[in-house]
Structure formats: C-alpha cells, structure tokens
PDB file of C-alpha atoms in Angstrom:
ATOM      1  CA  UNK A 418     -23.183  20.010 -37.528  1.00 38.00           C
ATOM      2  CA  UNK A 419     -21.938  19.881 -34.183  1.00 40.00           C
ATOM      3  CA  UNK A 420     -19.040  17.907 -33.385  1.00 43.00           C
ATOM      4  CA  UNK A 421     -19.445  15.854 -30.828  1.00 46.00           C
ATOM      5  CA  UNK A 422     -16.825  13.927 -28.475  1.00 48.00           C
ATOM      6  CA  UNK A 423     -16.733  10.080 -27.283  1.00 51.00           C
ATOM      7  CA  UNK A 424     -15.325   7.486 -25.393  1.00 63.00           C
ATOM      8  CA  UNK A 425     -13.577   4.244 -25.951  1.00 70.00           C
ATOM      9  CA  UNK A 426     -17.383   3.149 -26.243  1.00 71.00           C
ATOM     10  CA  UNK A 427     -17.646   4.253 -29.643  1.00 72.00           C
ATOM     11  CA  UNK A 428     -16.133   1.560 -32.339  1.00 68.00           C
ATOM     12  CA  UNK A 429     -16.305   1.311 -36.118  1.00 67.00           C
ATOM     13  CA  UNK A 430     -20.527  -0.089 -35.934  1.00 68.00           C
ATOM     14  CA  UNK A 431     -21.164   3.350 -34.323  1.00 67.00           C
ATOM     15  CA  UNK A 432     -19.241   4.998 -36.474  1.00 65.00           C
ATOM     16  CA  UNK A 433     -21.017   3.432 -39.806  1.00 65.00           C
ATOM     17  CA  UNK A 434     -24.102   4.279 -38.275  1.00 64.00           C
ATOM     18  CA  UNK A 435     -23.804   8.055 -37.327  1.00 64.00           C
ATOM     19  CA  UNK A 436     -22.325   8.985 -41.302  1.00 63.00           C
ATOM     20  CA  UNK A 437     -26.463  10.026 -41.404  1.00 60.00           C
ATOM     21  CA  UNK A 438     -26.528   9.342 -45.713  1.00 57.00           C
ATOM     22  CA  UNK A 439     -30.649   9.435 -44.951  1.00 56.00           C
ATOM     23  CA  UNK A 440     -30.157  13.016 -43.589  1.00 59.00           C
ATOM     24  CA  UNK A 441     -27.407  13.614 -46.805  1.00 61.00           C
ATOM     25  CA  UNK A 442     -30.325  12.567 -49.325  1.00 61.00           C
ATOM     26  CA  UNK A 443     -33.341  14.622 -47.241  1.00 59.00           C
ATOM     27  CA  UNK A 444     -30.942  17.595 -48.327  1.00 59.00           C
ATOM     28  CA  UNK A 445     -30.559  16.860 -51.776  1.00 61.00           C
ATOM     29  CA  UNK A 446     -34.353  16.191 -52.049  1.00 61.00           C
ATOM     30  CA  UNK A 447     -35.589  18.942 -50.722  1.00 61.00           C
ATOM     31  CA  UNK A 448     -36.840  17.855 -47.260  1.00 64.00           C
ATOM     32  CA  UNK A 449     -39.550  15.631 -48.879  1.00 69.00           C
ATOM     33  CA  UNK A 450     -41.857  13.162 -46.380  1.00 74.00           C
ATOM     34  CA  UNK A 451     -40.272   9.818 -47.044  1.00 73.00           C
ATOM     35  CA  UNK A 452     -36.770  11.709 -46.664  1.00 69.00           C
ATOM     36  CA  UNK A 453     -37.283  13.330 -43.065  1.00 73.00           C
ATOM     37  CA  UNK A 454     -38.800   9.677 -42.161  1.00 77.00           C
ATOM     38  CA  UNK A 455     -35.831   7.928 -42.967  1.00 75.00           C
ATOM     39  CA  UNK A 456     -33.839  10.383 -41.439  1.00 76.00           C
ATOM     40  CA  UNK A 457     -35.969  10.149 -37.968  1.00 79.00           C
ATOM     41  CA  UNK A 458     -35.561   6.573 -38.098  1.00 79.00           C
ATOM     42  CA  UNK A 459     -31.682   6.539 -38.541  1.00 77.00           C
ATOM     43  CA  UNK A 460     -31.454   9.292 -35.887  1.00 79.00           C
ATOM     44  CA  UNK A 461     -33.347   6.356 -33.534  1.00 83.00           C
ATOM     45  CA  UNK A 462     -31.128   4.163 -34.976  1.00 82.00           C
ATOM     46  CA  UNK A 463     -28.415   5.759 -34.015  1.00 80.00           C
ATOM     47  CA  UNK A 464     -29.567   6.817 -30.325  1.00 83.00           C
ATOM     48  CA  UNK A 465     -30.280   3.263 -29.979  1.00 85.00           C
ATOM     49  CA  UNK A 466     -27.049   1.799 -30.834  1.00 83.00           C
ATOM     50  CA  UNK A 467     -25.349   4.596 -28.677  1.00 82.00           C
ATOM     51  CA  UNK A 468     -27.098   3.399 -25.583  1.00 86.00           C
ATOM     52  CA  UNK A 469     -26.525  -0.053 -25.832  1.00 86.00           C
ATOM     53  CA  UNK A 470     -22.657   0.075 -26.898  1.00 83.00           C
ATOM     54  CA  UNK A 471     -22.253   2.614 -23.726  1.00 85.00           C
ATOM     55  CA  UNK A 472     -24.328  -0.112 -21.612  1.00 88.00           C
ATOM     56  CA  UNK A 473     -21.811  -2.685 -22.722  1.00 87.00           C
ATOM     57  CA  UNK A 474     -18.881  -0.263 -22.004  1.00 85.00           C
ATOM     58  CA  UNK A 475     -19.766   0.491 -18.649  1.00 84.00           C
ATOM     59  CA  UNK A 476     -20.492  -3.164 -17.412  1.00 88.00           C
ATOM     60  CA  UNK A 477     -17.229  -4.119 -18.502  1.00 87.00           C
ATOM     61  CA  UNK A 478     -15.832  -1.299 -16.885  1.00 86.00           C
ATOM     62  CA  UNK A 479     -17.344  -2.456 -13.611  1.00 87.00           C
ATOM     63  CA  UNK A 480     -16.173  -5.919 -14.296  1.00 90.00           C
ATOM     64  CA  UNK A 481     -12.469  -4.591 -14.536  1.00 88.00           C
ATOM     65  CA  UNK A 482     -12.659  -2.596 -11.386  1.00 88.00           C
ATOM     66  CA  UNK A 483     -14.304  -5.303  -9.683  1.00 89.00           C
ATOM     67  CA  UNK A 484     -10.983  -7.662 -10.901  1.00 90.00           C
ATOM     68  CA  UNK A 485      -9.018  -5.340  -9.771  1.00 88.00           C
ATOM     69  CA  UNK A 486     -10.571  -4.487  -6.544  1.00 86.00           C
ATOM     70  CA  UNK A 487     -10.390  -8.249  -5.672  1.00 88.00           C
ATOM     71  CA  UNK A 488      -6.692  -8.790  -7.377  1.00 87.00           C
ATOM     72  CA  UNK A 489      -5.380  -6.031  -4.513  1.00 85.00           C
ATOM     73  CA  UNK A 490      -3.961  -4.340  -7.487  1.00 86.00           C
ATOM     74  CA  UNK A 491      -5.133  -0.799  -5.308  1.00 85.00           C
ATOM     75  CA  UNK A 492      -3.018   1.204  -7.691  1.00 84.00           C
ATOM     76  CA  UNK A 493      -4.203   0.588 -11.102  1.00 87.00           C
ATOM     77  CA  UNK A 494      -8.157   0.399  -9.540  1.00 87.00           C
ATOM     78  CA  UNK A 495      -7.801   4.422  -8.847  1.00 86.00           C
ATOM     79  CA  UNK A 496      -6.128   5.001 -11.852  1.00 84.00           C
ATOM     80  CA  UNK A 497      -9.050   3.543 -13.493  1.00 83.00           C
ATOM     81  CA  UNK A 498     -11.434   4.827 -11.379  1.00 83.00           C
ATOM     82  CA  UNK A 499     -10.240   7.894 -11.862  1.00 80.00           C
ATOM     83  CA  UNK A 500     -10.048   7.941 -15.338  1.00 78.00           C
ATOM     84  CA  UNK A 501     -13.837   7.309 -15.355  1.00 75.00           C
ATOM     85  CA  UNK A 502     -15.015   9.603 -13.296  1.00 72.00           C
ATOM     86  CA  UNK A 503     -13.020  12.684 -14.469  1.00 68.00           C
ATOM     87  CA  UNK A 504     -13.954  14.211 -17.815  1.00 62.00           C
ATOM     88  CA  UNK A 505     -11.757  16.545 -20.122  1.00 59.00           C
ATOM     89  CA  UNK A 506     -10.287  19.175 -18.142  1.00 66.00           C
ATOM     90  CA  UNK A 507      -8.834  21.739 -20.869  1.00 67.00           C
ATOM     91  CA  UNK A 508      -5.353  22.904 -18.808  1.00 72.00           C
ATOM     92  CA  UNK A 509      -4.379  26.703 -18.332  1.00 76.00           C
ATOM     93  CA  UNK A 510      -0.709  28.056 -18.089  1.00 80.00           C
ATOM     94  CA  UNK A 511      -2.208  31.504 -16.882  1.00 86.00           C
ATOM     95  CA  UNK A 512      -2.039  32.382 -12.620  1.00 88.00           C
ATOM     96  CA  UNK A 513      -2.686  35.369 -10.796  1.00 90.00           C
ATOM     97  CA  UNK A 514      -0.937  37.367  -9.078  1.00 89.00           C
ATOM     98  CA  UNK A 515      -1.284  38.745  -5.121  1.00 87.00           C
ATOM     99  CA  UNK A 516      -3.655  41.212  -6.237  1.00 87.00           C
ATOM    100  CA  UNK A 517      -5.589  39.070  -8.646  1.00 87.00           C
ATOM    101  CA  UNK A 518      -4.534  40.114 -11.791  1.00 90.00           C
ATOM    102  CA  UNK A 519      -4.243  37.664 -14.393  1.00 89.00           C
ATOM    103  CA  UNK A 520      -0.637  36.659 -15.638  1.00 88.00           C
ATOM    104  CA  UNK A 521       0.122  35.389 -19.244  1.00 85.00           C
ATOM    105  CA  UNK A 522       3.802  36.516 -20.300  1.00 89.00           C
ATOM    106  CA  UNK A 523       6.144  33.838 -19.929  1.00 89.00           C
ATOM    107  CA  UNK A 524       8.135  35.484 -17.371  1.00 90.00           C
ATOM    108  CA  UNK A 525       5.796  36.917 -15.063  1.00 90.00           C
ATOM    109  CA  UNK A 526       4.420  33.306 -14.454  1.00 90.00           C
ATOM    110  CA  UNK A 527       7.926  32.006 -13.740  1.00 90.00           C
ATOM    111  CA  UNK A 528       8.282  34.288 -11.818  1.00 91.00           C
ATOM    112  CA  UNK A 529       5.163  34.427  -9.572  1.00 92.00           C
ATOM    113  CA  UNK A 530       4.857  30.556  -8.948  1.00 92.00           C
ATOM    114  CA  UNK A 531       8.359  30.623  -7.055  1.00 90.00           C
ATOM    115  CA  UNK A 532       7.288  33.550  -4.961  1.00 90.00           C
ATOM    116  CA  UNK A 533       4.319  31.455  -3.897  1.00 91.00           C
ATOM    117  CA  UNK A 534       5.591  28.814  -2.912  1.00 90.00           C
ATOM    118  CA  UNK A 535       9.036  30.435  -1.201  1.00 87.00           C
ATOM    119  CA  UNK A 536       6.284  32.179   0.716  1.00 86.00           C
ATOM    120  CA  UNK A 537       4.062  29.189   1.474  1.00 85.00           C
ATOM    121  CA  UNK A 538       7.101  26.822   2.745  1.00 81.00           C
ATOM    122  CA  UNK A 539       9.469  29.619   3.918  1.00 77.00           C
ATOM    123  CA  UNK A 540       6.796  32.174   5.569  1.00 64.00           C
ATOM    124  CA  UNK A 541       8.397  34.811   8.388  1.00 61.00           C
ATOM    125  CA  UNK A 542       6.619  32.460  11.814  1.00 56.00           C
ATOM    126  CA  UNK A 543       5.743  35.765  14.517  1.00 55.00           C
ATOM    127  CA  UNK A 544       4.541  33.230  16.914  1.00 56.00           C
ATOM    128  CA  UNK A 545       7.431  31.797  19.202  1.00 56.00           C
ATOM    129  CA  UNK A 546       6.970  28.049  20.010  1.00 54.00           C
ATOM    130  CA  UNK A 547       8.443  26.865  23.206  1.00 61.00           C
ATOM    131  CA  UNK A 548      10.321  23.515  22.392  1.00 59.00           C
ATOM    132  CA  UNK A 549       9.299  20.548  23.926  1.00 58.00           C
ATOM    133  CA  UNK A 550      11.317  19.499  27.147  1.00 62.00           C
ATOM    134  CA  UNK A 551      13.589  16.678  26.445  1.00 59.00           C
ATOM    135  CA  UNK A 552      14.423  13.688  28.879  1.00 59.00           C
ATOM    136  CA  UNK A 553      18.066  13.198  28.064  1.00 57.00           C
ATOM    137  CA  UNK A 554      17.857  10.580  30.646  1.00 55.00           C
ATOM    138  CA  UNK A 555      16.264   8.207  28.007  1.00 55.00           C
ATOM    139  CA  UNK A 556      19.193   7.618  25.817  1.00 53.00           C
ATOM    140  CA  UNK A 557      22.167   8.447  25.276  1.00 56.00           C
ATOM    141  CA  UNK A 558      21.942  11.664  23.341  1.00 57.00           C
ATOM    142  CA  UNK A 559      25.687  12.663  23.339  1.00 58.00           C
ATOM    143  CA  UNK A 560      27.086   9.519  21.634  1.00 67.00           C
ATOM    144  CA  UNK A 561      28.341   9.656  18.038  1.00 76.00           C
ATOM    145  CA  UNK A 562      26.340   7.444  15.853  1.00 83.00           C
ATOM    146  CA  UNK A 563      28.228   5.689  13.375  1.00 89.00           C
ATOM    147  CA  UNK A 564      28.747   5.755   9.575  1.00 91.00           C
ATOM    148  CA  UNK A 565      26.197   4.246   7.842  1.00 93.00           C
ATOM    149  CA  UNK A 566      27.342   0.511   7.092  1.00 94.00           C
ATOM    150  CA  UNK A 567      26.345  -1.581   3.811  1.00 94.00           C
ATOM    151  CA  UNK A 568      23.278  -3.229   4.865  1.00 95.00           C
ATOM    152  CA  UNK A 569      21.906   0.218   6.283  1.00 95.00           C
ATOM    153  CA  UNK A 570      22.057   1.410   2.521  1.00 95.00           C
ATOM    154  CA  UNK A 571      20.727  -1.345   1.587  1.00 95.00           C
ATOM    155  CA  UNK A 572      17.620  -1.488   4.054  1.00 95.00           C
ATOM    156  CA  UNK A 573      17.288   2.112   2.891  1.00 95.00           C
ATOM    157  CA  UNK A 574      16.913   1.217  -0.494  1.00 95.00           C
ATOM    158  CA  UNK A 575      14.159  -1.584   0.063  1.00 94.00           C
ATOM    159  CA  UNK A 576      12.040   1.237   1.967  1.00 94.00           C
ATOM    160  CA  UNK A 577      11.629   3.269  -1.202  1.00 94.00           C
ATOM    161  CA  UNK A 578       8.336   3.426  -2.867  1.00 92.00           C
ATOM    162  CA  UNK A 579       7.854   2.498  -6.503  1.00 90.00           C
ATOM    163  CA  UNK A 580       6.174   4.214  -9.133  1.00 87.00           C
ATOM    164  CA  UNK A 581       7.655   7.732  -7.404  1.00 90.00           C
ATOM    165  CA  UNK A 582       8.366  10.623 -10.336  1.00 90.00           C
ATOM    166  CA  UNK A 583      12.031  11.006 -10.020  1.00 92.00           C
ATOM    167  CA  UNK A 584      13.780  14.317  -8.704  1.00 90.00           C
ATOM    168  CA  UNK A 585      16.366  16.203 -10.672  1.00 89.00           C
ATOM    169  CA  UNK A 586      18.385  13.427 -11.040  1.00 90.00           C
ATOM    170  CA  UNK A 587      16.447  11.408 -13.321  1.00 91.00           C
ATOM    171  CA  UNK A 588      16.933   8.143 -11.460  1.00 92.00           C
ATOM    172  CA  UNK A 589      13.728   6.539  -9.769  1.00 93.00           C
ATOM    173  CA  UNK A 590      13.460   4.038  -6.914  1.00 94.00           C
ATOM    174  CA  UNK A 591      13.147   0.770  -9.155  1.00 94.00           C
ATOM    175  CA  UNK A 592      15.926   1.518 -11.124  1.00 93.00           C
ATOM    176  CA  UNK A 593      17.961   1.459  -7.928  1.00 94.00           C
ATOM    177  CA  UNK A 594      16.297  -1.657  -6.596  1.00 94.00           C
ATOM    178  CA  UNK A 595      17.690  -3.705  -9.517  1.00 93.00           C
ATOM    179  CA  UNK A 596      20.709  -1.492  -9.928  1.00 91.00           C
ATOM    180  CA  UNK A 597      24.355  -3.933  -9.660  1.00 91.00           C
ATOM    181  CA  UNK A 598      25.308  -4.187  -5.872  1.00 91.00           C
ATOM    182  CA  UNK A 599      28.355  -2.230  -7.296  1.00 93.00           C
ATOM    183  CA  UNK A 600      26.003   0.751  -7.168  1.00 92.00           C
ATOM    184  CA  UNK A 601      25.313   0.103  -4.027  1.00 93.00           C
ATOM    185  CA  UNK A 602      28.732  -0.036  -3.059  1.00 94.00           C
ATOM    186  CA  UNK A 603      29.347   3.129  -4.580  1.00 93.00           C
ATOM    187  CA  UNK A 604      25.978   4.933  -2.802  1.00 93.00           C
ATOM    188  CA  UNK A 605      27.374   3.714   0.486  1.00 95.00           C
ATOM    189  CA  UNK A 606      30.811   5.143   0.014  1.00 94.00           C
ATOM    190  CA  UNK A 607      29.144   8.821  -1.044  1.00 92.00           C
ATOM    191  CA  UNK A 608      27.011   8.449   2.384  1.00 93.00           C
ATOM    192  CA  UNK A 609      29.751   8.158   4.502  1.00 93.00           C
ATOM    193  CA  UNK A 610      31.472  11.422   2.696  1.00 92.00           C
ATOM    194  CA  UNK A 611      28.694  13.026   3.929  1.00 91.00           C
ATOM    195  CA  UNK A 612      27.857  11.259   6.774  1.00 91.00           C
ATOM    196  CA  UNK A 613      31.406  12.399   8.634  1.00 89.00           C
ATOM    197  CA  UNK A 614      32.204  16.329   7.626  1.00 89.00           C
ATOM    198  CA  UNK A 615      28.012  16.181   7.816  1.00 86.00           C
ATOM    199  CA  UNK A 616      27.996  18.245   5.225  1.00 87.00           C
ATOM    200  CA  UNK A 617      24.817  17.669   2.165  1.00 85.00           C
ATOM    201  CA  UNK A 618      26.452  18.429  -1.081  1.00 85.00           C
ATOM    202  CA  UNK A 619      24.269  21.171  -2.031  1.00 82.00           C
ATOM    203  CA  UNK A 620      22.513  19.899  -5.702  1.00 80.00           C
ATOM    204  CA  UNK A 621      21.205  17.342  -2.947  1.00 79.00           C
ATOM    205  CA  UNK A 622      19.300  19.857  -1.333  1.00 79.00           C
ATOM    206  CA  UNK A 623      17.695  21.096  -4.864  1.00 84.00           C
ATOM    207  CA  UNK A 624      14.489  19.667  -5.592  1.00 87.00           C
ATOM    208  CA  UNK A 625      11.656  20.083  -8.134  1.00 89.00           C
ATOM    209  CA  UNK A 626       8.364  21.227  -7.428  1.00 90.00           C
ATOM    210  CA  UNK A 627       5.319  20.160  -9.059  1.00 90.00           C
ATOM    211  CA  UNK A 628       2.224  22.017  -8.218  1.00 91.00           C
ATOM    212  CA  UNK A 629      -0.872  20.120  -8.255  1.00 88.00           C
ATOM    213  CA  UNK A 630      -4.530  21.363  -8.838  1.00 87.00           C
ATOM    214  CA  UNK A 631      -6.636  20.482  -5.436  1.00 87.00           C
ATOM    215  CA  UNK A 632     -10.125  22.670  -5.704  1.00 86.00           C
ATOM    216  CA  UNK A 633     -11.504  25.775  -7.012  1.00 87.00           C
ATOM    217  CA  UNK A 634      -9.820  28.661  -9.891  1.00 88.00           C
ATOM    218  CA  UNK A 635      -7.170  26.797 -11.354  1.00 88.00           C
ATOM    219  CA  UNK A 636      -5.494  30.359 -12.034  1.00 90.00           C
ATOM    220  CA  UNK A 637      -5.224  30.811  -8.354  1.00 90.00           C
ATOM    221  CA  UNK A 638      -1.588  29.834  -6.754  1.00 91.00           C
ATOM    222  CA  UNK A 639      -3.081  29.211  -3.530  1.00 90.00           C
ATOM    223  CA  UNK A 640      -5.433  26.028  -4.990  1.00 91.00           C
ATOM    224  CA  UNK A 641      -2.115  24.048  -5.698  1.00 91.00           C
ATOM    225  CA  UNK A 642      -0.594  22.271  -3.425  1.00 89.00           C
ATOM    226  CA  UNK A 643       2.920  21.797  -4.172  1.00 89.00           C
ATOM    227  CA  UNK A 644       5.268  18.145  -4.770  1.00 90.00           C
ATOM    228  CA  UNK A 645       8.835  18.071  -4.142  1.00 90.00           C
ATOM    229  CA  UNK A 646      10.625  15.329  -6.452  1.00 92.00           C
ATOM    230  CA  UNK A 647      13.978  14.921  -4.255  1.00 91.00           C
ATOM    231  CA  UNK A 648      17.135  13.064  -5.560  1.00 92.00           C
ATOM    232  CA  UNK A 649      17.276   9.331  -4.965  1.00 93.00           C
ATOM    233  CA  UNK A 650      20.280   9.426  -3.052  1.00 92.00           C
ATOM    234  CA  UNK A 651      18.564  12.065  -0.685  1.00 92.00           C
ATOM    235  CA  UNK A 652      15.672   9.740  -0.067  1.00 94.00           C
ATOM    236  CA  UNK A 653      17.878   6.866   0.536  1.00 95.00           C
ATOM    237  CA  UNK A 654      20.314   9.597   2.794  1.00 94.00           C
ATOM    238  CA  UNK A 655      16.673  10.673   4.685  1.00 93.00           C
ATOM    239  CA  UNK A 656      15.732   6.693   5.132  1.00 94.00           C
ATOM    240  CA  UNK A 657      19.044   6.215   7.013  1.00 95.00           C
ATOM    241  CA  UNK A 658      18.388   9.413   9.108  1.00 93.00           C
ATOM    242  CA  UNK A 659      15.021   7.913   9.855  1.00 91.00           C
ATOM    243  CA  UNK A 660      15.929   4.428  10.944  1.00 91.00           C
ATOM    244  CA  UNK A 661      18.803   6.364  13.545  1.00 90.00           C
ATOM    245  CA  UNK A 662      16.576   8.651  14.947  1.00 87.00           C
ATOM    246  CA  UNK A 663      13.464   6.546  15.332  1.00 85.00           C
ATOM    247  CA  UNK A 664      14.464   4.632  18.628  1.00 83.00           C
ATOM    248  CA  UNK A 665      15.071   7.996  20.297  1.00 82.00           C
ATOM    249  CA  UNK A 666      11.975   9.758  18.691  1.00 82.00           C
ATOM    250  CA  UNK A 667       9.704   6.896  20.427  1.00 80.00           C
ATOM    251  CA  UNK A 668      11.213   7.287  23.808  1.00 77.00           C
ATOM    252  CA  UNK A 669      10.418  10.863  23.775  1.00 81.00           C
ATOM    253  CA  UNK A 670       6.574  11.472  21.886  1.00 82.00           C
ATOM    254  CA  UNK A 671       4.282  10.627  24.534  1.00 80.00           C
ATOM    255  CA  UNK A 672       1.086   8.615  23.330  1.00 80.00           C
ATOM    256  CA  UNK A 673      -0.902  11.353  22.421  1.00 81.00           C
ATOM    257  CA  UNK A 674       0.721  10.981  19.127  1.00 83.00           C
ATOM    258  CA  UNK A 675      -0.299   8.455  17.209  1.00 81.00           C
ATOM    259  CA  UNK A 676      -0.313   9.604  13.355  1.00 80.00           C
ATOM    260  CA  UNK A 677       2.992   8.860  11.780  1.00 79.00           C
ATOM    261  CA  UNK A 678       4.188   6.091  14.096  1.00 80.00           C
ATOM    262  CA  UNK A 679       4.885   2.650  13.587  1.00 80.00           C
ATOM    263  CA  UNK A 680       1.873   0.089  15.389  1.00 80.00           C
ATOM    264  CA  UNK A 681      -0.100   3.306  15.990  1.00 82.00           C
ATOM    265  CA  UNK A 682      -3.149   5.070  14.235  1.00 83.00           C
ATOM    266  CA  UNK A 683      -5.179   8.247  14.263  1.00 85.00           C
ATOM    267  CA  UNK A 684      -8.331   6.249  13.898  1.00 87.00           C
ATOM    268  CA  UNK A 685      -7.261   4.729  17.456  1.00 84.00           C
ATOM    269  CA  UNK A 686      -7.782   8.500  18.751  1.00 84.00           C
ATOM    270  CA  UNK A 687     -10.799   9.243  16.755  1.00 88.00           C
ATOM    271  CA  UNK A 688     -12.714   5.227  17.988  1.00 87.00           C
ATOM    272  CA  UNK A 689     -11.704   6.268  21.756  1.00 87.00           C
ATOM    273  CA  UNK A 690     -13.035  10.057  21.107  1.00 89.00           C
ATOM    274  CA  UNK A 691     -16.538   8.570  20.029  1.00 90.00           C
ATOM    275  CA  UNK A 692     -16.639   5.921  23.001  1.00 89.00           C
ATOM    276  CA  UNK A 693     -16.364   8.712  24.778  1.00 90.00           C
ATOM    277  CA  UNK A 694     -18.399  11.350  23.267  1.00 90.00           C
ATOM    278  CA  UNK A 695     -21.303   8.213  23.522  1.00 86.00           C
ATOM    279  CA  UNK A 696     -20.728   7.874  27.164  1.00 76.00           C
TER     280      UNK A 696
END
C-alpha cells in the first residue's frame, strides 16, 4: 500500500477508520462478493470522513486568520498563511557551479557559495558614476559631531526590530531591550571608543549570510538572495549613524526621492504617474 501523508486534519477517528480490517478479511477470503462490498463501503467510509474532517479543518483555519487579521497581529497571520499555502518542500545541499555543473562534496559547496556572493555584493563596477553635486551651503558640513551621549544609545536601541535572527554574536534585539541599563551603560562607553579614533573593531564588520530561496532551480546560486545577520552593537552603532546623518541627507535629496524617507512614499510617485498618464 501506498503511504500516504496528512495534515493536522487527520486525528485518531480518521485514523480508526483508514486501518481497512474489511479489505484485511477480503484477503484472507479470497476476494469473495460480500468481502469486496464491505471493503467498497469502508473505502466510502473513509473518503467520507476525510472530506468532512478537512472541511472542518479549513473553516477553522479561516476563522484563525480572520482573528488574526482583525487582532493586527500581521506577523503571526503570514506565518500562518504561509504555512497553509506552502506544501513539503524536500531541501537540497547540492549548487552549481559557473558552468552548471552540479556540486556535492562538502568543500566545493563551501567553497562556491562565498564566491557568489563576494561576486554579487563586491562585483568590479566599469561604469563611472559622477557624484551628485553637494550644496555645502545647507549645513554645516565641516563641524565635528559629537560622541554619542546616553539617550542616543538608548533611542538607538528602541529603533531595533524584534523577532530579527541574531548576527554572530548571538544576542538579538529583545534581549537588549530588557537588558539592565548597566548594559546600556557599558554599550555607550564601547560607542564612544569607536566613535573618536573612528575606527570599527573589525569582528564588527563580520557578518553572517543566510541565503534564501526566491524562484526557480534551487541548485542555482543566482535564485538566492542573500541575508546579512549583523552584530547588535553594529545595528545599534548604524542607528546612531542614521539619526546624525538624516537632517543633512534631507536637505540635500531633492523630492524626486521618495522611497526610504520619513513622511514620504513611492506610491505618492506611482498615484501622481497615473493622474497623469489619465490626463
């Protein structure tokens, strides 16, 4: 008999109902008439029950979705939207190399997936991009900015997002959040070491990356697009960065740029595109 795979549908009543003893006795008897009927009928039986306790599965599948749609809990809706939609995908370790050859020693896999993606994110550019011309008359582009003071750290810290994978050093953003302020203290004081010789320390410029499966051969490098899990203490580092250099960054993108900005959107570009485009 085939095996045959279910979901969290199937309980013990389907269970009791699929051991098939009519189909167990129509063996021993030789396939007689009243065997292969009783059989039939617990095969129907069985279909039967299938349907309904997969009917019953699915409504209260909706049902949950449907709580959690109007609960705003947006996070654990696609993770259980998801998790309905997608089937069993059986996972490979195997890639390809350049020339298409399949890879499936060890070795040659570690060591092709780091040559892809050194060449995605660290490709020779031919093309020479004229910089943008600066108005230094905007600010004041020559003044030091300060250390980093407690309550920037601490701003930094609220700005991380939860339920992040950590980077190499094992620590993610909630644990941070609820950390002891001496922790804090402590982060703020390793900031400003780097924050005056402005020099990174360099296991803060490691990070790990995850490649993750977006379409087509899953064998293929180039169908992955790859994660980086930075350190905490780099994110909070790149928050601070962010908050400094945001007041001159606004001062100097015109408004054609609208993605990435506070107050602004890209669907502000795309509703004025279609007014026009109907005019």
């Amino acid at each position: 008999m085939e095996s045959i795979k279910y979901k969290n549908w199937f309980d013990g009543e389907c269970e009791q109902v699929t051991k098939k003893q009519a189909y167990k006795r129509m063996q021993q008897r030789n396939h007689t008439r009243g065997a292969v009927e009783k059989y039939r009928e617990a095969r129907r039986k069985e279909k039967r029950l299938h349907k309904k306790k997969k009917r019953e599965y699915d409504k209260q599948e909706l049902i949950e979705l449907e709580h959690l749609r109007s609960s705003n809990e947006i996070r654990a809706f696609y993770q259980k939207l998801n998790k309905s939609r997608k089937d069993f995908q059986p996972r490979t370790t195997l890639c390809r190399d350049k020339e298409g050859t399949i890879l499936s020693s060890d070795e040659e896999i570690l060591e092709r997936w780091p040559q892809y993606f050194e060449e995605l994110l660290n490709g020779n550019v031919s093309e020479q991009v004229e910089g943008m011309p600066i108005d230094r008359t905007q600010g004041n582009f020559e003044t030091e900015e300060p250390a980093p003071t407690i309550k920037d750290v601490e701003q930094a810290i609220k700005k991380l997002k939860n339920n992040k994978a950590p980077g190499m050093d094992l620590i993610t953003a909630e644990l941070v959040k609820f950390s002891d302020p001496e922790y804090t203290k402590h982060l703020h004081q390793l900031i400003v070491k780097i924050w005056i010789p402005e020099i990174i320390p360099e296991e803060r410029n490691l990070s790990t990356v995850c490649p993750i499966h977006k379409k087509g051969d899953v064998v293929v490098c180039s169908n992955y697009r790859g994660i980086s899990l930075l350190c905490i203490a780099y994110k909070i580092f790149s928050n601070i960065l962010f908050n400094r250099l945001s007041p001159f960054v606004e001062g100097i993108i015109g408004d054609y740029q609208c993605g990435f900005r506070q107050g602004r959107s890209v669907n502000d570009h795309i509703f004025i595109i279609r007014q026009v485009l109907k005019k």
